[in-house]
PDB file of C-alpha atoms and ligand atoms in Angstrom:
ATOM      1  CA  UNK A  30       0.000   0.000   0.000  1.00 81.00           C
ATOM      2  CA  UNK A  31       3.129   2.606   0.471  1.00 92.00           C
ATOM      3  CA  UNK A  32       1.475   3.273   4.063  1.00 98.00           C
ATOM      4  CA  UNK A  33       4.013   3.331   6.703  1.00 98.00           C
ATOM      5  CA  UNK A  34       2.644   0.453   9.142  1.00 98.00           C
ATOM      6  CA  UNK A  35       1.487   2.377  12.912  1.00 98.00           C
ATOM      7  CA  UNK A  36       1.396   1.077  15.955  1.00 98.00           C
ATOM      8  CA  UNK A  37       0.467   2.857  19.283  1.00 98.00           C
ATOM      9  CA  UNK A  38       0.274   1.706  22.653  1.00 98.00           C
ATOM     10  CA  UNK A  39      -2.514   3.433  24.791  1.00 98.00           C
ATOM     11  CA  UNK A  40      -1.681   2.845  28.619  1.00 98.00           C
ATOM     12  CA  UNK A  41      -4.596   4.733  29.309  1.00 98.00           C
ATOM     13  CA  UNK A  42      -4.751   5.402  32.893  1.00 98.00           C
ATOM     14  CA  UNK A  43      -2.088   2.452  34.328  1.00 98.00           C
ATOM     15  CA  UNK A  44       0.924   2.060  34.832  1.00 98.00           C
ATOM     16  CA  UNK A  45       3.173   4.127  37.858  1.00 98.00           C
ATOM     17  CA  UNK A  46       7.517   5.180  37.505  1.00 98.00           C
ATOM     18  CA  UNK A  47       8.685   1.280  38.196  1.00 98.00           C
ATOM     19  CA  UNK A  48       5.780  -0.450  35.490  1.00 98.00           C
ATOM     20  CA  UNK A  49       6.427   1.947  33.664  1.00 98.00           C
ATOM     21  CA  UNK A  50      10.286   1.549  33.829  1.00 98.00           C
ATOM     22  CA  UNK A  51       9.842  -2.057  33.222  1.00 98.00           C
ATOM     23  CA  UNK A  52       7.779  -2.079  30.246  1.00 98.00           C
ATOM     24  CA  UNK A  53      10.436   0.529  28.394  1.00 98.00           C
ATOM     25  CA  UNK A  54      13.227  -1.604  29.440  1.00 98.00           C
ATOM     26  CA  UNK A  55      11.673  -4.091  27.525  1.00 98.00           C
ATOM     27  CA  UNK A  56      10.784  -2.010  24.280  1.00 98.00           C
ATOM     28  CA  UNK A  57      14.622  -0.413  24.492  1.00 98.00           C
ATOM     29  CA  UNK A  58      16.145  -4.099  24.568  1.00 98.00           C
ATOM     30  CA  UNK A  59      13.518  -6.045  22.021  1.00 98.00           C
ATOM     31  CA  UNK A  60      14.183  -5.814  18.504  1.00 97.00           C
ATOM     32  CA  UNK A  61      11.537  -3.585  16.415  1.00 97.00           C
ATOM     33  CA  UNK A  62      11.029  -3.243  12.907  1.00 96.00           C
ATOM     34  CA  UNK A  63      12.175  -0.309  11.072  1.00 95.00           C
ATOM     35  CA  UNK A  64       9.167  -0.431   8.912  1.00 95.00           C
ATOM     36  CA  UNK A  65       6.654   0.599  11.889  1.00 97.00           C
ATOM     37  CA  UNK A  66       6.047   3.598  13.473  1.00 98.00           C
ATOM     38  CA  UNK A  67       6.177   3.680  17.028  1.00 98.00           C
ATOM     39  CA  UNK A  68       4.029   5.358  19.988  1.00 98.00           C
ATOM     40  CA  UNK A  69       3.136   4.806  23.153  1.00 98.00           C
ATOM     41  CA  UNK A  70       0.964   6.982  25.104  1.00 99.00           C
ATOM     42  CA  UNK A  71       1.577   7.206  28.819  1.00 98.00           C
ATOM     43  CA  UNK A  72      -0.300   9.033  31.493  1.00 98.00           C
ATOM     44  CA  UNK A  73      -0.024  12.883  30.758  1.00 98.00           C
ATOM     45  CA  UNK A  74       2.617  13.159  34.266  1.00 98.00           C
ATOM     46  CA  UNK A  75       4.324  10.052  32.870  1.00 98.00           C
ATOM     47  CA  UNK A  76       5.087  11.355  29.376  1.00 98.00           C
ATOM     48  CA  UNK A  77       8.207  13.598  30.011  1.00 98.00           C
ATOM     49  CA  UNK A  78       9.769  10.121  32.676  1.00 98.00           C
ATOM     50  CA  UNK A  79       8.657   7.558  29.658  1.00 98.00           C
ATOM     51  CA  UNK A  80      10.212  10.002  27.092  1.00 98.00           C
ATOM     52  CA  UNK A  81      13.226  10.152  29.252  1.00 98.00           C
ATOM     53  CA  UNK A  82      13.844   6.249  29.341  1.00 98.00           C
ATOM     54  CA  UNK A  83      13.051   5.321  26.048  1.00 98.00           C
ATOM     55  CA  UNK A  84      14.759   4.898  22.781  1.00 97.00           C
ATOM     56  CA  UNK A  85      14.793   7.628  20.244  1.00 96.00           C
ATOM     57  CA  UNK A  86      12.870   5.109  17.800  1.00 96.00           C
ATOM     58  CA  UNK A  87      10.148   4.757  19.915  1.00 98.00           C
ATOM     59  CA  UNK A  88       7.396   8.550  19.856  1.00 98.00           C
ATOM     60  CA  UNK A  89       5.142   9.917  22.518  1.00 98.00           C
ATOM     61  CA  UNK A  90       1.574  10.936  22.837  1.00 99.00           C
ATOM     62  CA  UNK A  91      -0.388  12.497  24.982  1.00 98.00           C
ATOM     63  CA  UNK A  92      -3.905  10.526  25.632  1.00 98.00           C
ATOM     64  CA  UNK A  93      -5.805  13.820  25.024  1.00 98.00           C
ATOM     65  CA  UNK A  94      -5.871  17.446  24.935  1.00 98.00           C
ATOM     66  CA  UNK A  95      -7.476  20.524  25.272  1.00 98.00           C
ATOM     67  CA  UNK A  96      -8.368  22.822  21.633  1.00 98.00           C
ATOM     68  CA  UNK A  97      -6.541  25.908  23.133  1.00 98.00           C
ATOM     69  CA  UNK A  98      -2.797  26.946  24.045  1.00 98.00           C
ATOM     70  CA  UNK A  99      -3.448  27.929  27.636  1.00 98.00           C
ATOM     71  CA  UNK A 100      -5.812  29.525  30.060  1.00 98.00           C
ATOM     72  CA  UNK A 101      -8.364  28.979  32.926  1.00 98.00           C
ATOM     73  CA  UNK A 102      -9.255  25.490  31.806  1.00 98.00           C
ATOM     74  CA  UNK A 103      -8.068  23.781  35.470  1.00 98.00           C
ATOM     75  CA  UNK A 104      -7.296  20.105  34.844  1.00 97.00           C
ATOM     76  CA  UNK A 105      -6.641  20.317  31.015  1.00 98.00           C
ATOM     77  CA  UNK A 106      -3.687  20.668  29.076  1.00 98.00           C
ATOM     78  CA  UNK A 107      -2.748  21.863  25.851  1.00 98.00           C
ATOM     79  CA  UNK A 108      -0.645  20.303  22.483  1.00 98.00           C
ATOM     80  CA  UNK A 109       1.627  23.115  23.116  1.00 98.00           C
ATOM     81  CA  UNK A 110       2.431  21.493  26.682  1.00 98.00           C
ATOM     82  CA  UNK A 111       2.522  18.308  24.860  1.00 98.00           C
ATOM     83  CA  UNK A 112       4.982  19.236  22.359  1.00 98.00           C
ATOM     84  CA  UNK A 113       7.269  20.813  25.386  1.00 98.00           C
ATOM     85  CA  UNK A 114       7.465  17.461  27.712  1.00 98.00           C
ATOM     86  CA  UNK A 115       8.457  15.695  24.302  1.00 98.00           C
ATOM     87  CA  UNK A 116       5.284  14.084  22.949  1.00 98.00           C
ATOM     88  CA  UNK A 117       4.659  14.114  18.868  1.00 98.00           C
ATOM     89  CA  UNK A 118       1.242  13.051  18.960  1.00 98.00           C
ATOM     90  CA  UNK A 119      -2.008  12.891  21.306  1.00 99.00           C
ATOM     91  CA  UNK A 120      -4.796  10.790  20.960  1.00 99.00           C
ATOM     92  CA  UNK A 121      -8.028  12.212  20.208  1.00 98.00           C
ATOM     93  CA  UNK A 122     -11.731  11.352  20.545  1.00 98.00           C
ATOM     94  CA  UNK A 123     -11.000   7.780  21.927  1.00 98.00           C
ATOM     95  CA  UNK A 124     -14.036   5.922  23.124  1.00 98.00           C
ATOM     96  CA  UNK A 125     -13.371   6.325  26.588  1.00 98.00           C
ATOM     97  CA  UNK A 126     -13.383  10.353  26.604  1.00 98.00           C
ATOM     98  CA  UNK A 127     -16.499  10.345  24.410  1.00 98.00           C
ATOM     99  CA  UNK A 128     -18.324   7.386  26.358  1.00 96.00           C
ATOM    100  CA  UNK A 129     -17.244   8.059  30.006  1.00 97.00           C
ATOM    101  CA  UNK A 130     -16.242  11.822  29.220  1.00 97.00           C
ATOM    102  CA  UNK A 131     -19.227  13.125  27.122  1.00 98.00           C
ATOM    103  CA  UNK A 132     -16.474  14.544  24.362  1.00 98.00           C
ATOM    104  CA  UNK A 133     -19.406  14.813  21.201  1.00 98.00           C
ATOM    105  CA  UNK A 134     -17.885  14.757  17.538  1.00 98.00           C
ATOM    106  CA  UNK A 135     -17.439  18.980  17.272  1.00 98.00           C
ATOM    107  CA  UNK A 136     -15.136  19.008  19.999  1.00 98.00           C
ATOM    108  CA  UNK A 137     -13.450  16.205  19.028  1.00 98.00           C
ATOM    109  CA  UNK A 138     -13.265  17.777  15.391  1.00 98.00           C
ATOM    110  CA  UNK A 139     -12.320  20.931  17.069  1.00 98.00           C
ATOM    111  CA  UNK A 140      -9.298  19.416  19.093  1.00 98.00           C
ATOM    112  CA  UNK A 141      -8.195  17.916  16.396  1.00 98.00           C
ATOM    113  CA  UNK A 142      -8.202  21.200  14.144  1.00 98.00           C
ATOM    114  CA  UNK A 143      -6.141  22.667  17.201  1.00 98.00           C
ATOM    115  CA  UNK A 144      -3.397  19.800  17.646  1.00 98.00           C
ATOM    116  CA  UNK A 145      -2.509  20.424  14.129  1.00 98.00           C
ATOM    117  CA  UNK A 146      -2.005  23.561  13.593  1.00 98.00           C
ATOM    118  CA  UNK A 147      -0.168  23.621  17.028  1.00 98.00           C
ATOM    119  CA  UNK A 148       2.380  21.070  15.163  1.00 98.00           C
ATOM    120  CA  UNK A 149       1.198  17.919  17.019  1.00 98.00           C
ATOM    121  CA  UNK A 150      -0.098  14.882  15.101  1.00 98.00           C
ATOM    122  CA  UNK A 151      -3.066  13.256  16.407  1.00 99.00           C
ATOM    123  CA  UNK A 152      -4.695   9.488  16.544  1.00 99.00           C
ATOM    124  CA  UNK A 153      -8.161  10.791  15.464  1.00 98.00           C
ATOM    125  CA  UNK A 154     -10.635   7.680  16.999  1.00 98.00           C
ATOM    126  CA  UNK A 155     -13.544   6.635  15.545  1.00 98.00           C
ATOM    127  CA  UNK A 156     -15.848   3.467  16.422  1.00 98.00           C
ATOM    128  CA  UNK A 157     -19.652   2.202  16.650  1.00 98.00           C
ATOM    129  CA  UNK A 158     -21.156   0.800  19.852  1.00 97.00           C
ATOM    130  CA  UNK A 159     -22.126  -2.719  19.764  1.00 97.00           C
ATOM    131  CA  UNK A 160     -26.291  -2.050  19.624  1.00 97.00           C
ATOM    132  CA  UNK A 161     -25.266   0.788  16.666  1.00 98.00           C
ATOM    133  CA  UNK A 162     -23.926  -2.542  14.878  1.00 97.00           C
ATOM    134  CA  UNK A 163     -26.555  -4.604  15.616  1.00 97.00           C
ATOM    135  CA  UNK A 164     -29.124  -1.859  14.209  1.00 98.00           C
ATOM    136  CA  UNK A 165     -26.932  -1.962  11.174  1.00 98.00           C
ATOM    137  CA  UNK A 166     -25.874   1.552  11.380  1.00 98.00           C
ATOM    138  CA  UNK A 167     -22.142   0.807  12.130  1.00 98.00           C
ATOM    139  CA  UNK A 168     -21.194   3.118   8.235  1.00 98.00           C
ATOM    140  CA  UNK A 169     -23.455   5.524   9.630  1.00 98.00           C
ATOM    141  CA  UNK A 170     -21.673   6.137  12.492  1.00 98.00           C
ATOM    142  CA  UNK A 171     -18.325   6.525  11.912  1.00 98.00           C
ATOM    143  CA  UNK A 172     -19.150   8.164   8.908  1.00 98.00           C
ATOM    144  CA  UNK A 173     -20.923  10.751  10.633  1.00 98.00           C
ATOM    145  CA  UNK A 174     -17.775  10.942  12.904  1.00 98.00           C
ATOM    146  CA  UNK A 175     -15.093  10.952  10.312  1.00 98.00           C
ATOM    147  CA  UNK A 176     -17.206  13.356   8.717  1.00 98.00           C
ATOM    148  CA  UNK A 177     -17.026  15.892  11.592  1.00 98.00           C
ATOM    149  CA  UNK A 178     -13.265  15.636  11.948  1.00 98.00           C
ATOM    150  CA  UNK A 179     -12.979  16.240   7.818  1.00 98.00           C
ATOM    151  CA  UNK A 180     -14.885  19.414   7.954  1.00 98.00           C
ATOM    152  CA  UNK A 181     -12.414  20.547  10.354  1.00 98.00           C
ATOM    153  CA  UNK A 182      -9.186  19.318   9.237  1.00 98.00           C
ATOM    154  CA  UNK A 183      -7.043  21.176   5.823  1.00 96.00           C
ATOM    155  CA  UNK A 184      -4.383  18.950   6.196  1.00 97.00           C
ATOM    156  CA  UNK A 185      -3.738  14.815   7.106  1.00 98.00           C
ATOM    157  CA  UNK A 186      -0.332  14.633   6.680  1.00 97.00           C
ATOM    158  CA  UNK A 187      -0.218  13.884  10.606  1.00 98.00           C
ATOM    159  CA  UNK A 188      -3.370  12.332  11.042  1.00 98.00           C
ATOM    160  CA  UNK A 189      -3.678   8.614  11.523  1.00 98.00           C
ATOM    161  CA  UNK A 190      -7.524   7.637  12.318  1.00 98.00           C
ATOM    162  CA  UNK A 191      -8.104   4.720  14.664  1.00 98.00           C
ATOM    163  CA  UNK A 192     -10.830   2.402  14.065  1.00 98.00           C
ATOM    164  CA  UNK A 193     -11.933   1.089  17.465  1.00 98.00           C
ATOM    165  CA  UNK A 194     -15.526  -0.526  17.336  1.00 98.00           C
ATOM    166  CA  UNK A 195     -16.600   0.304  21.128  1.00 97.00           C
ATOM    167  CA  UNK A 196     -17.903  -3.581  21.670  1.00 97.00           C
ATOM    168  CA  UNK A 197     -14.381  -4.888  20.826  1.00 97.00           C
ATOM    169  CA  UNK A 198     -12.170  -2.026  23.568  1.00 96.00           C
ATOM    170  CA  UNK A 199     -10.960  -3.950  26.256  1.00 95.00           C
ATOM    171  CA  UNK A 200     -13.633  -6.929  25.951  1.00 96.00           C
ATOM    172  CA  UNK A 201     -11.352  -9.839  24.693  1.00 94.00           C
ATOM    173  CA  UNK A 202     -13.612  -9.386  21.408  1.00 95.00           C
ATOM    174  CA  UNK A 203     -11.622  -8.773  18.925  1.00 95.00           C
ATOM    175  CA  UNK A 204     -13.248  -7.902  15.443  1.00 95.00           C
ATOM    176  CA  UNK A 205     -12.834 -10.318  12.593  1.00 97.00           C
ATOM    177  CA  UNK A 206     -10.024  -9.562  10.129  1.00 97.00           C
ATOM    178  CA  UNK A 207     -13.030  -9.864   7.679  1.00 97.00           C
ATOM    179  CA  UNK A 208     -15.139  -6.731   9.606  1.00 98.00           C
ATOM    180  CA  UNK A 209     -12.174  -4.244  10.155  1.00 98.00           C
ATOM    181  CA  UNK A 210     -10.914  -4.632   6.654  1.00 98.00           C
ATOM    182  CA  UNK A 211     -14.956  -3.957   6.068  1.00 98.00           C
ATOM    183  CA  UNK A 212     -15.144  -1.072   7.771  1.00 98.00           C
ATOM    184  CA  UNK A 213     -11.386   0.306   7.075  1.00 98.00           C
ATOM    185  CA  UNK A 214     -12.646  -0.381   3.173  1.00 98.00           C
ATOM    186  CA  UNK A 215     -15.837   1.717   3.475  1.00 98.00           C
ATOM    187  CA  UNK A 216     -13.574   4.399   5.521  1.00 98.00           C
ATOM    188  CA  UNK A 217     -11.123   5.235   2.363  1.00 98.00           C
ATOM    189  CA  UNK A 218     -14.220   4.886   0.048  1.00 98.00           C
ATOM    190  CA  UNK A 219     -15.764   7.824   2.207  1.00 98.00           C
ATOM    191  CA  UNK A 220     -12.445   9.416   1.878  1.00 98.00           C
ATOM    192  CA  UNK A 221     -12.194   9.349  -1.508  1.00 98.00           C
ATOM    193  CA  UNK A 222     -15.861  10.468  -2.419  1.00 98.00           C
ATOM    194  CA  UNK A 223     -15.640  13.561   0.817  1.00 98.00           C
ATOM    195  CA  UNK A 224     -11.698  14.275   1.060  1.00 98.00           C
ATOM    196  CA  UNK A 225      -9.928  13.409  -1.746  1.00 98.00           C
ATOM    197  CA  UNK A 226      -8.242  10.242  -3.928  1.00 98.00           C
ATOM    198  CA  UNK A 227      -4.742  11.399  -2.158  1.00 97.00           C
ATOM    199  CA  UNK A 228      -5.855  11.469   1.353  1.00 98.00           C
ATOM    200  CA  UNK A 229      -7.835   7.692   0.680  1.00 98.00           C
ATOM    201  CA  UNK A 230      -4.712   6.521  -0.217  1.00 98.00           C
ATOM    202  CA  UNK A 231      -2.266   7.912   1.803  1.00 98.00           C
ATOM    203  CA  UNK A 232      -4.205   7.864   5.296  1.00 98.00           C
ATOM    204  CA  UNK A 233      -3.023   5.414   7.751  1.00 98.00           C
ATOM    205  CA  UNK A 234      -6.405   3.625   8.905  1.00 98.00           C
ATOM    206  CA  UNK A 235      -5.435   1.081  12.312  1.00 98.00           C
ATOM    207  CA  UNK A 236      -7.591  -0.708  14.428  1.00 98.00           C
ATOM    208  CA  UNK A 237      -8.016  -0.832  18.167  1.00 98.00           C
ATOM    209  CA  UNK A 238      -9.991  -3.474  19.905  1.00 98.00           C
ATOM    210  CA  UNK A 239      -8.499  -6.376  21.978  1.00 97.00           C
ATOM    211  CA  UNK A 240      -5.080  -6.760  19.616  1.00 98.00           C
ATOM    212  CA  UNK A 241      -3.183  -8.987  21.171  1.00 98.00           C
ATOM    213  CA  UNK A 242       0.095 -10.915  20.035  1.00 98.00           C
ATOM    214  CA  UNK A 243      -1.921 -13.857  19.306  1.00 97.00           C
ATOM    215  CA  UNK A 244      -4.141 -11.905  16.641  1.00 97.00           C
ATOM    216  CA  UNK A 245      -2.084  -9.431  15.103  1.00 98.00           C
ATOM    217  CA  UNK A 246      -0.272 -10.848  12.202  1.00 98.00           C
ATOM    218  CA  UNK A 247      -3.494 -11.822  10.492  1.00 97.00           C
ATOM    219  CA  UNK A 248      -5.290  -8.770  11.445  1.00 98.00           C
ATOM    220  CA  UNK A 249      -1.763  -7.255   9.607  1.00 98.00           C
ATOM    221  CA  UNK A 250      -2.454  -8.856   6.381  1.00 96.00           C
ATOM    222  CA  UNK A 251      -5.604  -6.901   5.759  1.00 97.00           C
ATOM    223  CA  UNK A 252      -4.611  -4.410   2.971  1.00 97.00           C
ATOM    224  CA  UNK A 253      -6.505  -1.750   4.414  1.00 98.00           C
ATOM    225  CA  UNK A 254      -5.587  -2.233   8.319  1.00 98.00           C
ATOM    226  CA  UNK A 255      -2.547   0.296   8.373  1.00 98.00           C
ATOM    227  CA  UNK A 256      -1.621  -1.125  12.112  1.00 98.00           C
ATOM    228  CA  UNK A 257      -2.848  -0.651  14.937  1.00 98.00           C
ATOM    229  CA  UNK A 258      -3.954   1.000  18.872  1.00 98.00           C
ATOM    230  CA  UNK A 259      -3.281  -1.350  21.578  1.00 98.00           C
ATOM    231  CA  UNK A 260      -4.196  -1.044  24.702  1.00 98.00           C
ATOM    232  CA  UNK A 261      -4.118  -3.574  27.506  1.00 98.00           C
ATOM    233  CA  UNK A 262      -1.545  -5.702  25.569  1.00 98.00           C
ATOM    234  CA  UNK A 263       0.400  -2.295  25.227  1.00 98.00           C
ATOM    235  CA  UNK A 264       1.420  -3.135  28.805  1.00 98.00           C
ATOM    236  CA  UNK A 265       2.336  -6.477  28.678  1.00 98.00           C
ATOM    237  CA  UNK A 266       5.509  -7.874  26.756  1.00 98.00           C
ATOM    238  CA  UNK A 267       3.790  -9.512  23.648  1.00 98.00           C
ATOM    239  CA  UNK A 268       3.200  -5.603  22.298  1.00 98.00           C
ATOM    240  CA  UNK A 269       6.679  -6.339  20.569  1.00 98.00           C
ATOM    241  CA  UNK A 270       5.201  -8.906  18.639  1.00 98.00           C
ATOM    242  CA  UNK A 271       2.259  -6.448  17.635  1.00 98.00           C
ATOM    243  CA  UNK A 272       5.022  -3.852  16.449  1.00 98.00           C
ATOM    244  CA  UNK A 273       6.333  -6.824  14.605  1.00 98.00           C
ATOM    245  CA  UNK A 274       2.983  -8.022  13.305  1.00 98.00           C
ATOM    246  CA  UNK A 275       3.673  -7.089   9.449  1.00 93.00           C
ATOM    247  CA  UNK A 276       7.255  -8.889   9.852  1.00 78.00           C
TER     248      UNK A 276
HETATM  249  O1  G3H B 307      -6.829   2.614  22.552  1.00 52.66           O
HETATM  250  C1  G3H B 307      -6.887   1.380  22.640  1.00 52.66           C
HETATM  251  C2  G3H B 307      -8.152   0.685  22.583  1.00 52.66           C
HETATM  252  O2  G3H B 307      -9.091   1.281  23.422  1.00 52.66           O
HETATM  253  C3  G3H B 307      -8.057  -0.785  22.693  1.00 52.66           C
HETATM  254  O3  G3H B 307      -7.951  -1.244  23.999  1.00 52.66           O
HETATM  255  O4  G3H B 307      -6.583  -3.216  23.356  1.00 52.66           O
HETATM  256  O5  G3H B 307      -7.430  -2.958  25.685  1.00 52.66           O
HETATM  257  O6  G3H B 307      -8.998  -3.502  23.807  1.00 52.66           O
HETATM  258  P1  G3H B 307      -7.729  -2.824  24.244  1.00 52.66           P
END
């Protein structure tokens, strides 16, 4: 495909200074393919330690962000602050800070407008509940929410979008390779039609869901998954193998 296979690891809200210690000790000394980018994404007063230990191959991101610089928005933190404790990326709109947070589609567009332009690249995340699937509406709905990041977004050079069906996140369900290649499919077909033919073909497109080492290298030979998000098996040492995936 000429896409540049992703992977990120999303700690979410784990780990403390001697996990987290552990698990870069164990990135630094594995061997990691040269063809993958690399990210993990610690806890936002973890990023500048985990930048600190870990090889230069490996990137940082920040698990979210607020859509200003600075300013009387207590508990929040901005791309700028991102970029300044060493992260290149931050994660936006996963499942978790629209489904436990309330974050709707135009402020996830809107963050997402603001990490760019403040020179951060962002992990834009998409993903249908389980009864939206079993209604049938799964195009619908990341349509709709692809289509609210694309009205706010000039340029995807340092976008990667993150398919992550909410019924597969942290469930041990992982989707078929059949149903993310589905979905990733419809995804650049959208893209072509509502973006453009260069954007379809150049956009990384990786899935989240329960990837674990076990799963990955088939989920890998999909030509439309790009790589993937990874949470709990982010933590754990088969993640290697999940860098590895596309060999
Ligand atoms: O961002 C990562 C996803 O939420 C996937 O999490 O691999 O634990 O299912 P999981």
């Amino acid at each position: 495909s000429g896409r540049k296979f992703f992977v990120g690891g999303n700690w979410k809200m784990n780990g403390n200074k001697d996990e987290i210690k552990k698990i870069v000790d164990g990135l630094n000394s594995a061997t990691l393919n040269d063809n993958t980018d690399i990210v993990v994404s610690p806890p936002a007063c973890y990023l500048e330690y985990t930048k600190g230990l870990l090889s230069p191959k490996i990137s940082t991101a920040g698990q979210n962000c607020y859509k200003a610089a600075k300013g009387a928005f207590t508990g929040d933190l901005s791309p700028q602050m991102l970029i300044d404790v060493g992260a290149d990326w931050v994660i936006i709109g996963h499942s978790e800070r629209r489904n436990v947070f309330g974050e709707g589609d135009e402020l996830i567009a809107e963050k997402t407008a603001f990490a760019l332009e403040s020179a951060v690249g962002v992990i834009a995340c998409i993903g249908e509940k389980l009864e939206e699937r079993e209604a049938g509406k799964t195009e619908e709905v990341v349509f709709q929410q692809t289509k609210a990041i694309a009205a706010k977004v000039t340029n995807w050079d340092k976008v990667v979008l993150a398919y992550e069906p909410v019924w597969a996140i942290g469930t041990g369900k992982t989707a078929t390779p059949q149903q993310a290649q589905d979905v990733h499919a419809q995804l650049r077909k959208w893209l072509r039609e509502n973006v453009s033919e260069s954007v379809a073909n150049s956009l990384r497109i990786i899935y989240g869901g329960s990837v674990t080492g076990g799963n990955c290298k088939e989920l890998a030979q999909s030509p439309d998954i790009d790589g993937f998000l990874v949470g709990g098996a982010s933590l754990k040492p088969e993640f290697v193998e999940i860098i590895n995936a596309r060999g």
